[in-house]
Short mmCIF file of C-alpha atoms (C1' of nucleotides) in Angstrom, two decimals:
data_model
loop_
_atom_site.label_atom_id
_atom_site.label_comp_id
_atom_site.label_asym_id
_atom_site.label_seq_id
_atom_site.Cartn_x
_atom_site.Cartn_y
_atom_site.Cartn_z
CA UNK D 162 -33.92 -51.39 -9.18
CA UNK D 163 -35.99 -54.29 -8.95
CA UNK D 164 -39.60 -54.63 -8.49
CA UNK D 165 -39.36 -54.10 -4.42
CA UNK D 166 -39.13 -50.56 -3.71
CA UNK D 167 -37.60 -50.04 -0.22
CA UNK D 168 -39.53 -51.32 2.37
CA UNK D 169 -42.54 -53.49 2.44
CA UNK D 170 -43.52 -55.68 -0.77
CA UNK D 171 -45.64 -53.96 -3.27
CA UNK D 172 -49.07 -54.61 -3.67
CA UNK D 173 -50.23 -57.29 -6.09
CA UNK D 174 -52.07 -55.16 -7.99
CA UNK D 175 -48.70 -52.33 -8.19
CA UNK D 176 -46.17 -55.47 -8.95
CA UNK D 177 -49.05 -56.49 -11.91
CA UNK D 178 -49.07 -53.29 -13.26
CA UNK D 179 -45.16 -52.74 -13.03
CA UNK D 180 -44.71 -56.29 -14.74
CA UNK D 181 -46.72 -55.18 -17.39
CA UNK D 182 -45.42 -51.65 -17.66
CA UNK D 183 -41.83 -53.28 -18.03
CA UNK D 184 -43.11 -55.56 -20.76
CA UNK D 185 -45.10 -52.65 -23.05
CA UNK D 186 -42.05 -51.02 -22.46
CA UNK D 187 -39.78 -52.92 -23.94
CA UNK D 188 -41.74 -53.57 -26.60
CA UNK D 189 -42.47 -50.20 -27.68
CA UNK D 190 -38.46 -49.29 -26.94
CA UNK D 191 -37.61 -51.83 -29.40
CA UNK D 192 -39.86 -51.00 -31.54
CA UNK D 193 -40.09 -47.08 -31.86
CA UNK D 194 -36.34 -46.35 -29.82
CA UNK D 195 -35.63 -44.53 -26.91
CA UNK D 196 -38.49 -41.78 -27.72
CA UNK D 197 -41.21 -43.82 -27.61
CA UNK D 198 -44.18 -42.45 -26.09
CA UNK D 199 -44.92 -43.06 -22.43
CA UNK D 200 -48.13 -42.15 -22.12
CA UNK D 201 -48.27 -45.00 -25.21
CA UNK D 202 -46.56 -47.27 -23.21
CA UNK D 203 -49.04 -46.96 -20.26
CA UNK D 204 -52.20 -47.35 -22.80
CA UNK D 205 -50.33 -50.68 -24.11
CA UNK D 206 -50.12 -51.59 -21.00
CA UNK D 207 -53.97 -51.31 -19.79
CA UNK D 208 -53.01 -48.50 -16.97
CA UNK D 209 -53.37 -44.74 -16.89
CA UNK D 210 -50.40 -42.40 -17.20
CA UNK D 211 -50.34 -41.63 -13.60
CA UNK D 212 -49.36 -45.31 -12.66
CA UNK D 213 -46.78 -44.92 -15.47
CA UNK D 214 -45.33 -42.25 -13.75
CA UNK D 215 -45.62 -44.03 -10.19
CA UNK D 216 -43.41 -46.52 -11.39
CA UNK D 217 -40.76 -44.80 -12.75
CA UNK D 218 -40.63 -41.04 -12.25
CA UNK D 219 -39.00 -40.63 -16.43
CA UNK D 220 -38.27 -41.98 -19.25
CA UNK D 221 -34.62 -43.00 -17.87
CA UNK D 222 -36.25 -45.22 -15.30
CA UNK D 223 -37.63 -47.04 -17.73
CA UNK D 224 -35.20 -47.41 -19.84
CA UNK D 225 -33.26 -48.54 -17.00
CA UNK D 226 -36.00 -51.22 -15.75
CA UNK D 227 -35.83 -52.38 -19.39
CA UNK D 228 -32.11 -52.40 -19.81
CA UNK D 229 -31.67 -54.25 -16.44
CA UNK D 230 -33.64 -57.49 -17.62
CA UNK D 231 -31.43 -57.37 -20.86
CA UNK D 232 -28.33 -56.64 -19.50
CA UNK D 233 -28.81 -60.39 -17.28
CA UNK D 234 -29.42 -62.11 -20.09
CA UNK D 235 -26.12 -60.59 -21.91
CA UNK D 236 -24.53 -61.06 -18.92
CA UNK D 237 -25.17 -65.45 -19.07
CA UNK D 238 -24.00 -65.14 -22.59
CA UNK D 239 -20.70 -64.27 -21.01
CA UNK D 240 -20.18 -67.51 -18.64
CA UNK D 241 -18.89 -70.05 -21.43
CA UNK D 242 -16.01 -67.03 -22.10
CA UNK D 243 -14.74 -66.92 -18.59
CA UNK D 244 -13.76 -70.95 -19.16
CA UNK D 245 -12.45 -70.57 -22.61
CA UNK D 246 -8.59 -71.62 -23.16
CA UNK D 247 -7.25 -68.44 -24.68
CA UNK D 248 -8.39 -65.72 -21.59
CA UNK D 249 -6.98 -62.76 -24.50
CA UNK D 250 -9.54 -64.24 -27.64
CA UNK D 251 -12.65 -64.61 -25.25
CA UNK D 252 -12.04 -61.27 -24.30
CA UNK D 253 -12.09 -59.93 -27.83
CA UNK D 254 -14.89 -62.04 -28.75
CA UNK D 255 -17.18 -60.78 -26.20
CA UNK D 256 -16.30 -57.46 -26.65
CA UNK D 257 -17.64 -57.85 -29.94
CA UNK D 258 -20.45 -59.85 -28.50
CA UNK D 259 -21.17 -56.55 -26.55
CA UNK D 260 -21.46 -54.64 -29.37
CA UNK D 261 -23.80 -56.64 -30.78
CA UNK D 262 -26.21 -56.95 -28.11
CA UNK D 263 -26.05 -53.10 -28.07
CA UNK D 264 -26.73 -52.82 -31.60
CA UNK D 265 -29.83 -55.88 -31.79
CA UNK D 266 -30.74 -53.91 -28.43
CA UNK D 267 -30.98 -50.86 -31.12
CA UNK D 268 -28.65 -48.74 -28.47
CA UNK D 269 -31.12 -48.50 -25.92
CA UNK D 270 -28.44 -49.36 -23.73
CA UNK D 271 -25.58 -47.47 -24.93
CA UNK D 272 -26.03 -44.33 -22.98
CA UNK D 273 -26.95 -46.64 -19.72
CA UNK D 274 -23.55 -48.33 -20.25
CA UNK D 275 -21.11 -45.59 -19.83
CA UNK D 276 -22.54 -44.47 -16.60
CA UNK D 277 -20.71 -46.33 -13.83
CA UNK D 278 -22.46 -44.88 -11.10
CA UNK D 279 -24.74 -46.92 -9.00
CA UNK D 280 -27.69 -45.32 -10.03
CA UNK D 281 -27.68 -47.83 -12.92
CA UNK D 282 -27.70 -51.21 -12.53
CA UNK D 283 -27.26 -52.17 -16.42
CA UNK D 284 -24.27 -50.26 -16.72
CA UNK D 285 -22.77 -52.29 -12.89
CA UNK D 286 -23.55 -55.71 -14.55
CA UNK D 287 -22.24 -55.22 -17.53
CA UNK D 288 -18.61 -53.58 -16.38
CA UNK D 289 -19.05 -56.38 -13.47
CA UNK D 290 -18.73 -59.42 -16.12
CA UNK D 291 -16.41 -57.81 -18.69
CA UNK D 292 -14.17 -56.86 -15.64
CA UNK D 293 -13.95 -60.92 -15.16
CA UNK D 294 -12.63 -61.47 -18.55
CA UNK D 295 -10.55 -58.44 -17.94
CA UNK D 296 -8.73 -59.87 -15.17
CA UNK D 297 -8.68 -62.80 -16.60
CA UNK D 298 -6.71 -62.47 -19.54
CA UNK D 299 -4.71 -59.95 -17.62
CA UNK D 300 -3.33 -63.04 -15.18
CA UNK D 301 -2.75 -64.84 -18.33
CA UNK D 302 -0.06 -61.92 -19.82
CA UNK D 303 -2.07 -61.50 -22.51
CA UNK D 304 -3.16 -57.80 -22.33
CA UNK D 305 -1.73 -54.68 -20.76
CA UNK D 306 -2.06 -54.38 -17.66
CA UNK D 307 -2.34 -50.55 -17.59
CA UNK D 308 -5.52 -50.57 -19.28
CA UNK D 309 -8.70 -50.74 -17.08
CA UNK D 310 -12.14 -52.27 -18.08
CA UNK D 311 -13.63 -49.08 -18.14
CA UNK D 312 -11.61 -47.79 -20.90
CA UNK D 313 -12.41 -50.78 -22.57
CA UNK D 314 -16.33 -50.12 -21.73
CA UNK D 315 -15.73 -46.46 -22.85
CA UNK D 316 -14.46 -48.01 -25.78
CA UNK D 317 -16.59 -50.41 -26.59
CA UNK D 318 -19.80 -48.28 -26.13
CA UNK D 319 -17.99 -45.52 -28.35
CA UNK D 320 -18.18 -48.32 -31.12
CA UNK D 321 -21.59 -49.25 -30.78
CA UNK D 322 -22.93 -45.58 -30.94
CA UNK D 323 -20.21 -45.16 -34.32
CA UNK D 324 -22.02 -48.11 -35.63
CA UNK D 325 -25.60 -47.29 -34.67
CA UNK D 326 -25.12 -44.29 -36.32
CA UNK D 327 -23.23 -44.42 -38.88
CA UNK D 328 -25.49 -43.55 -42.06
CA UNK D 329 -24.22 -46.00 -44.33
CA UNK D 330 -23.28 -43.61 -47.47
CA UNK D 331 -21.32 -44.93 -50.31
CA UNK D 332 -18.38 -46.57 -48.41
CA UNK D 333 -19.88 -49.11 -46.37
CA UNK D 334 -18.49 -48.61 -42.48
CA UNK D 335 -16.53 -50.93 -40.90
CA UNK D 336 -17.95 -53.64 -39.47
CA UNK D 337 -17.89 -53.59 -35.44
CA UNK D 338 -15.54 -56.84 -34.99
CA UNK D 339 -13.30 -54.73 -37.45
CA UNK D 340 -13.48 -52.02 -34.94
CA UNK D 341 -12.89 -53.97 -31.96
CA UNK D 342 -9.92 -55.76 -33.72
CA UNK D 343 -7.93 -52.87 -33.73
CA UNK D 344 -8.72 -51.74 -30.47
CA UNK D 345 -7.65 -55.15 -29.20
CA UNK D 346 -4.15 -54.66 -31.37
CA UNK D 347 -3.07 -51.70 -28.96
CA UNK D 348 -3.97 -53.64 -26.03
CA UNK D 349 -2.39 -56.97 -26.37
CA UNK D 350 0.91 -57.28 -25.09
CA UNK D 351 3.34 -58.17 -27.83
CA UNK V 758 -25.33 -26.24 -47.37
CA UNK V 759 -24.25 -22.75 -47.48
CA UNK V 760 -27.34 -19.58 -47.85
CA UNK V 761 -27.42 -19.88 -51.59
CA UNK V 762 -30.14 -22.76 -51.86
CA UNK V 763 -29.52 -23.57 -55.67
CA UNK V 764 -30.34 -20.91 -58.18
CA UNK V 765 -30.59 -17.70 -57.69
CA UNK V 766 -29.28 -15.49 -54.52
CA UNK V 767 -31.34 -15.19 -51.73
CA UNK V 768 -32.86 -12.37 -51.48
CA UNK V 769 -31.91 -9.37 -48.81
CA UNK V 770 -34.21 -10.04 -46.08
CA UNK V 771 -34.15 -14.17 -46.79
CA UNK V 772 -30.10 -14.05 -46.06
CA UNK V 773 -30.53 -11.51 -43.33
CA UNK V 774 -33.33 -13.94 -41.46
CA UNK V 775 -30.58 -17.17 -42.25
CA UNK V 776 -27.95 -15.28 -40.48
CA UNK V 777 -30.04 -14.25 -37.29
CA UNK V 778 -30.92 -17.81 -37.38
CA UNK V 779 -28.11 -19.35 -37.24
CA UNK V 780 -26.36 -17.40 -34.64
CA UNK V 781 -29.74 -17.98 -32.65
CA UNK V 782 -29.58 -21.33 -33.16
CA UNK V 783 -25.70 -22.03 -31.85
CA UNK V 784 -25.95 -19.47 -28.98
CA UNK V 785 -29.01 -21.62 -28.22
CA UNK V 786 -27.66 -25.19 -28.95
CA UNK V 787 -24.66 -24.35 -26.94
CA UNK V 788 -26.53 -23.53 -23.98
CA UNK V 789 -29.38 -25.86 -24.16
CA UNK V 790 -28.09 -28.71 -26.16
CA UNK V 791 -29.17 -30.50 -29.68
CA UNK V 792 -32.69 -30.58 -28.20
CA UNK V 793 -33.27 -27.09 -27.31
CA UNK V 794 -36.74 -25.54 -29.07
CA UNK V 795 -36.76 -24.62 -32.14
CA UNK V 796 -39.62 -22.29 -32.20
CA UNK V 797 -37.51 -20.60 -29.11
CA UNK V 798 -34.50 -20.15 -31.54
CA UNK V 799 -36.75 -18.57 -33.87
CA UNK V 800 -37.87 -15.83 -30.97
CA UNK V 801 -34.01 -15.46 -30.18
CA UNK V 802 -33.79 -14.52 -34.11
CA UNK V 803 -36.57 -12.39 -34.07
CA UNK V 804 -38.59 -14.61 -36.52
CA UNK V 805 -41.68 -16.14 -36.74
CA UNK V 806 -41.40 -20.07 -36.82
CA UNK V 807 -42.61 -20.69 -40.32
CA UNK V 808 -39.47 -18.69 -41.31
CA UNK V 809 -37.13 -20.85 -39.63
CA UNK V 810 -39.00 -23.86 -41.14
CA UNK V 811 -38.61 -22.56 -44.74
CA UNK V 812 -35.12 -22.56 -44.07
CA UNK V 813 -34.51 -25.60 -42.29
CA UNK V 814 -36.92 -28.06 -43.14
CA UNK V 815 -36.11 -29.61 -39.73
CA UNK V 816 -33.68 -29.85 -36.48
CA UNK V 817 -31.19 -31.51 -37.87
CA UNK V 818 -30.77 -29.37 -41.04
CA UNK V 819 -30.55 -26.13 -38.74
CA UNK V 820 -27.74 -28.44 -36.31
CA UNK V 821 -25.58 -29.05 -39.76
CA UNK V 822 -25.51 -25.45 -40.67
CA UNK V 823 -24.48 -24.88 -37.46
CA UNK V 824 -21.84 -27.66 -37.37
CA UNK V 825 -20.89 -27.05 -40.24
CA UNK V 826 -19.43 -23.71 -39.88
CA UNK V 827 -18.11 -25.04 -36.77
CA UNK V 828 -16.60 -27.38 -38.88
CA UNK V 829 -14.45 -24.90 -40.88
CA UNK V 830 -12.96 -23.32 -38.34
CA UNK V 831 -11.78 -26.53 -36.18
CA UNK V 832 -10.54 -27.58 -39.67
CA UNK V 833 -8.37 -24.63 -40.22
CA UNK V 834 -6.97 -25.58 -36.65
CA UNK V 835 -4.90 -28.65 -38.24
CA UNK V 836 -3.35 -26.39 -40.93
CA UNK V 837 0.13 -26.63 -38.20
CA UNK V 838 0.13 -30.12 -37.98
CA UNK V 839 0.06 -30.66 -42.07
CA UNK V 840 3.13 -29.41 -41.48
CA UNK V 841 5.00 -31.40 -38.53
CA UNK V 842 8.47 -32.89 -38.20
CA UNK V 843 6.28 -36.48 -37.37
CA UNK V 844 3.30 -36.95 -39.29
CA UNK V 845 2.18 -39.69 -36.92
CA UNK V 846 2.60 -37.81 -33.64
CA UNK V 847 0.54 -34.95 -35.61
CA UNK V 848 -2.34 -37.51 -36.53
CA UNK V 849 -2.31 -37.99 -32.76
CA UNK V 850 -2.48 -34.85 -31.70
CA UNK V 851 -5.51 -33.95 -34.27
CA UNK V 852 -7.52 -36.54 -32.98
CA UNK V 853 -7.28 -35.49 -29.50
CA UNK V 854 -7.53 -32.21 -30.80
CA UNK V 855 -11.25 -33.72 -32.78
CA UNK V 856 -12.16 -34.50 -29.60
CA UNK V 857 -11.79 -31.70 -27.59
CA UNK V 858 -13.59 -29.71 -29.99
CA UNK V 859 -16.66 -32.42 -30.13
CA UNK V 860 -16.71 -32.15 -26.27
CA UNK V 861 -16.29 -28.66 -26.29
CA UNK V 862 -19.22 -28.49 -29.07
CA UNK V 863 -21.18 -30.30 -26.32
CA UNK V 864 -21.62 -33.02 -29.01
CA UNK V 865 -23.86 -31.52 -30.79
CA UNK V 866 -21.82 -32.48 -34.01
CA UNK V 867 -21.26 -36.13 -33.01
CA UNK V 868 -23.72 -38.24 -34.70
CA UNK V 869 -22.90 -35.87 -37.84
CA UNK V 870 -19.40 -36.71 -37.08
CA UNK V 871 -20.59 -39.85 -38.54
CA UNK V 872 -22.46 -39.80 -41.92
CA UNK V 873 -20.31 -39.49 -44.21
CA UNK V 874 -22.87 -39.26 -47.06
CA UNK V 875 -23.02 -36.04 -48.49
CA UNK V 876 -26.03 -34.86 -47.18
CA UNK V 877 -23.60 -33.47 -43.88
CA UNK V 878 -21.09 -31.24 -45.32
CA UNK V 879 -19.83 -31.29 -41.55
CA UNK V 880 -18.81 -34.70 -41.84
CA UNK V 881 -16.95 -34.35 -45.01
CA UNK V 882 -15.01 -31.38 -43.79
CA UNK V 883 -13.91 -33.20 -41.03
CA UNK V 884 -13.29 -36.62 -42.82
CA UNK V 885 -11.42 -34.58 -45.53
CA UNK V 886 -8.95 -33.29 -42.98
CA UNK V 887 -8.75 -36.06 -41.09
CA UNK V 888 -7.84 -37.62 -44.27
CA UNK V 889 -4.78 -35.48 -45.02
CA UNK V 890 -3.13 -36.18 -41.88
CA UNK V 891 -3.58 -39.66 -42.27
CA UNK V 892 -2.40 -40.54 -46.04
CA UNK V 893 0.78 -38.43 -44.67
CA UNK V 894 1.31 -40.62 -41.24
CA UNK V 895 0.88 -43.69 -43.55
CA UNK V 896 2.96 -42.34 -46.48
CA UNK V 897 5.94 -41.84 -43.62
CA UNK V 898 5.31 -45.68 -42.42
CA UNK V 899 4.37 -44.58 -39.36
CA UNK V 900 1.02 -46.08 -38.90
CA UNK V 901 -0.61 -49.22 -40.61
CA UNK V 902 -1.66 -49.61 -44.01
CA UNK V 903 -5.00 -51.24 -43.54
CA UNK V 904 -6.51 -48.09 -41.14
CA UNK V 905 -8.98 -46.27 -43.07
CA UNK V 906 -9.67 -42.61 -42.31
CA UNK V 907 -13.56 -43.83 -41.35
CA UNK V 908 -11.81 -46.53 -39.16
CA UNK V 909 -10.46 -44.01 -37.14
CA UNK V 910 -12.96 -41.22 -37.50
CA UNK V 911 -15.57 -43.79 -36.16
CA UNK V 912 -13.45 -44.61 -33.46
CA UNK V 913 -13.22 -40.84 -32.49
CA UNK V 914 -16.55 -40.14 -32.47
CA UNK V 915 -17.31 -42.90 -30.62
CA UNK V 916 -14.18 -41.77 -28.00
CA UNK V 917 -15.84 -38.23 -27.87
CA UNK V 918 -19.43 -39.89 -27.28
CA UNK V 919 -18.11 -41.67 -24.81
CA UNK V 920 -16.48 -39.06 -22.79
CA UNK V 921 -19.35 -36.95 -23.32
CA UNK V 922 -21.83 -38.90 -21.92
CA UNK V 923 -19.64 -40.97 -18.58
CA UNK V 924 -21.57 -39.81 -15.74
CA UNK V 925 -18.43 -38.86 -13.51
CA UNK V 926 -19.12 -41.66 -10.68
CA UNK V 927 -16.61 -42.62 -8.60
CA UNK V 928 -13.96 -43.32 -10.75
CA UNK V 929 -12.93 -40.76 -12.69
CA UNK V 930 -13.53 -41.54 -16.41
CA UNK V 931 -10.40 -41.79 -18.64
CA UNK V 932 -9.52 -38.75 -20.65
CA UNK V 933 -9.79 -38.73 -24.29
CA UNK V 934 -6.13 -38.22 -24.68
CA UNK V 935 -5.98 -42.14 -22.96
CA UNK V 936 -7.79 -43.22 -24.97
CA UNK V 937 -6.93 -42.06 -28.28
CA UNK V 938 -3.82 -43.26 -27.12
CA UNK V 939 -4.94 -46.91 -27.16
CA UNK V 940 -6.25 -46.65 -30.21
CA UNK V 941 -2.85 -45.04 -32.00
CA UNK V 942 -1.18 -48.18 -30.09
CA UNK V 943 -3.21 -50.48 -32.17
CA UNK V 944 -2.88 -48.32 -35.07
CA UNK V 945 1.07 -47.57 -35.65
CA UNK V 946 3.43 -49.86 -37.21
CA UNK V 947 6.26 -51.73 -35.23
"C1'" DT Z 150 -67.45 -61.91 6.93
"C1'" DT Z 151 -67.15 -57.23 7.49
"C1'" DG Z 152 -65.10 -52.94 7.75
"C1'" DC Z 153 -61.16 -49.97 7.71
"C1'" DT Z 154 -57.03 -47.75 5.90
"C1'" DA Z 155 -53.00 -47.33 3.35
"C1'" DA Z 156 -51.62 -48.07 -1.16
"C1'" DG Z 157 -52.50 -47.70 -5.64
"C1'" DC Z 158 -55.15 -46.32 -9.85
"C1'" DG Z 159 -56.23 -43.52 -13.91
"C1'" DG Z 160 -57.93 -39.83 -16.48
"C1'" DA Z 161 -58.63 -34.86 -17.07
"C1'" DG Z 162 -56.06 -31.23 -18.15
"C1'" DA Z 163 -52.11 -27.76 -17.89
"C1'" DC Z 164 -48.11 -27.08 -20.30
"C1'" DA Z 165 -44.40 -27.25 -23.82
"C1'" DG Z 166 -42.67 -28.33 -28.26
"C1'" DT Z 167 -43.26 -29.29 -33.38
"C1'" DC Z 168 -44.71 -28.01 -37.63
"C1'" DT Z 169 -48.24 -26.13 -41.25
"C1'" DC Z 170 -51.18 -23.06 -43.56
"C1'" DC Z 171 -52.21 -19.00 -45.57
"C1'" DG Z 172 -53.16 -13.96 -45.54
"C1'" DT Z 173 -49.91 -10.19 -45.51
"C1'" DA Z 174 -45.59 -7.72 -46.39
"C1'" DT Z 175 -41.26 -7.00 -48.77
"C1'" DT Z 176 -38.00 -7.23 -52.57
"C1'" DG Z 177 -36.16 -6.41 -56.87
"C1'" DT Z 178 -37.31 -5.89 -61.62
"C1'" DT Z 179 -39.40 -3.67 -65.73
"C1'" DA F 1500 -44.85 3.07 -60.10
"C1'" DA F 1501 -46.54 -1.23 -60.57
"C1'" DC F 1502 -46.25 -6.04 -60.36
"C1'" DA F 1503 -44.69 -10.76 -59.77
"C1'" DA F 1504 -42.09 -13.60 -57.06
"C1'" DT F 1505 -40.40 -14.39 -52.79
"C1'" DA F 1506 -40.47 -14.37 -48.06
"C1'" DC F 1507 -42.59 -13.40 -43.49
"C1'" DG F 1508 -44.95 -14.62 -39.15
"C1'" DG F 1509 -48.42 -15.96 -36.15
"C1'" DA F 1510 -52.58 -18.67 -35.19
"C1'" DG F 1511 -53.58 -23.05 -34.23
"C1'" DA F 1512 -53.74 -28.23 -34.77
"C1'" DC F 1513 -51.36 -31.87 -33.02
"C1'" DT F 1514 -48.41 -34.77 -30.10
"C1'" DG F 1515 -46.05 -35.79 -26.04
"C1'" DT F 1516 -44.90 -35.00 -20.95
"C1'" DC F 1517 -46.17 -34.99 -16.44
"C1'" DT F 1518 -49.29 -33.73 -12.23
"C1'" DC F 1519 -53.13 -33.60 -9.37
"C1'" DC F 1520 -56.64 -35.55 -6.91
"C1'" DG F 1521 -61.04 -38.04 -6.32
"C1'" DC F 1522 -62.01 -42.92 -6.62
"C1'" DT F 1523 -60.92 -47.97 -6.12
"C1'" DT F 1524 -58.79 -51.95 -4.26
"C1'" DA F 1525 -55.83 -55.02 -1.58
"C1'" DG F 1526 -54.71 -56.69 2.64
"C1'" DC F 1527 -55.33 -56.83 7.45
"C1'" DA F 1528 -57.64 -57.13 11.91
"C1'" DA F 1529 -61.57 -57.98 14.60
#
DNA sequence: TTGCTAAGCGGAGACAGTCTCCGTATTGTT
DNA sequence: AACAATACGGAGACTGTCTCCGCTTAGCAA
């Protein structure tokens, strides 16, 4: 879902406007979370409601415009990983990576990641470069090869909503590299 | 957070109005989700909305009454498995079991799933229970040491997030019984 | 340039949901 | 029977979503 809709280019004037729509957005996302107001948005923006809703016909739309940009720039975090020497550690350390950037990203993402279907392009990126480091340290022997990347995605998005969540009452919760540790012990080959 | 708020007993038509509530409120929650409208719920109960306000100060105190009676009776479902032959085969079968129940619940009791301060009397129901089954797997040696109860309550949740929210796309998603299963590979001795 | 047209804009306003305030009604007690 | 104390409920203020449609502008062609 880029800024090209189909057929001809947009308009100047409609790729301004979704530029700054996109920006506002994330903005206000990361600032107020997933509810944010959109009609706020478009005001921050300097457009009416109507273009707001031009652009992306809901909230989802949005959220996937704005979890699109940040997905890519998870996604180049990944590239030293795919050279590292032990295929099995790289994949455990950007797993927890993942989590992270879901967490900073305060789980705007989370509910974009699980959905595998085309329809969202931060959810095909992501499973597109963990499925690298996947494969990877499957050639290498040193995970089970029975277990796909999308149960690790399931997984690993399961973790950050835990740890999004998680009210932090008396016991403090486990930290998510804990989390992904022990996910990684029942997946290594032994 | 049972109908006795503190002191004295409600009176009559106070407990009466809780009641209606709450049965509004997970006939309507069921059907509609943890967003469906509250002043709605309160027509369904045959109250005005100030009453249901009184009661429940807001959404997510009416959700945790809800939950939490939910909680009881998926509780009383692992009273059998206190019991097994193989206490770590019957932790494994109560967390798919947790699952189920969150998925059947439509998650509505997944992010209380989570806090296990004592403001959600959901949560500690479920963390209590959870907690049996696991001193008794690790008393038997059958799973590690180290593995909190939260460790692997957190892990569930996330698991029945997860499945709840996969948009079916082409591939079908992995079941929760998969998945659990991962995680009891990490988890049990060897 | 000028003029034309498709594309795009934006704000008024209909609608839905949340939550409060306060006059009225009910309960349980003496 | 009378009277606190408690609870009720609906009007309405407020916030957010989303649409409709008359107006503006970009881009193109003459």
């Amino acid at each position: 879902m880029t800024a090209e809709t189909g057929r001809r280019p947009m308009r100047a004037d409609a790729r301004r406007n979704y530029e700054k729509l996109v920006a506002a957005a994330t903005e206000s996302f990361l600032a107020n979370g997933p509810d944010a107001s959109l009609d706020d948005i478009a005001k921050r923006a300097g457009v009416g409601p109507g273009t707001l809703y031009r652009h992306f016909p809901n909230r989802e739309a949005l959220l996937d415009a704005v979890c699109v940009r940040w997905a890519d720039s998870v996604a180049a975090d990944a590239a030293p990983l795919l050279e590292a020497a032990d295929p099995t550690e790289a994949l455990n350390a950007w797993l927890v990576r993942l989590v992270a950037h879901v967490s900073e990203f305060k789980g705007l993402a989370a509910a974009l990641l699980l959905s595998s279907d085309r329809k969202h392009d931060t959810a095909w990126v992501l499973h597109h470069t963990s499925d690298e480091l996947v494969e990877r340290a499957k050639a290498a022997g040193g995970i089970r090869a029975d277990v796909t990347t999308s149960e690790l995605m399931q997984l690993t998005s399961g973790i950050s909503y835990a740890c999004g969540h998680s009210k932090q009452a008396g016991k403090p919760t486990s930290t998510p590299e804990r989390l992904i540790g022990l996910i990684m012990d029942g997946v290594r080959t032994r």
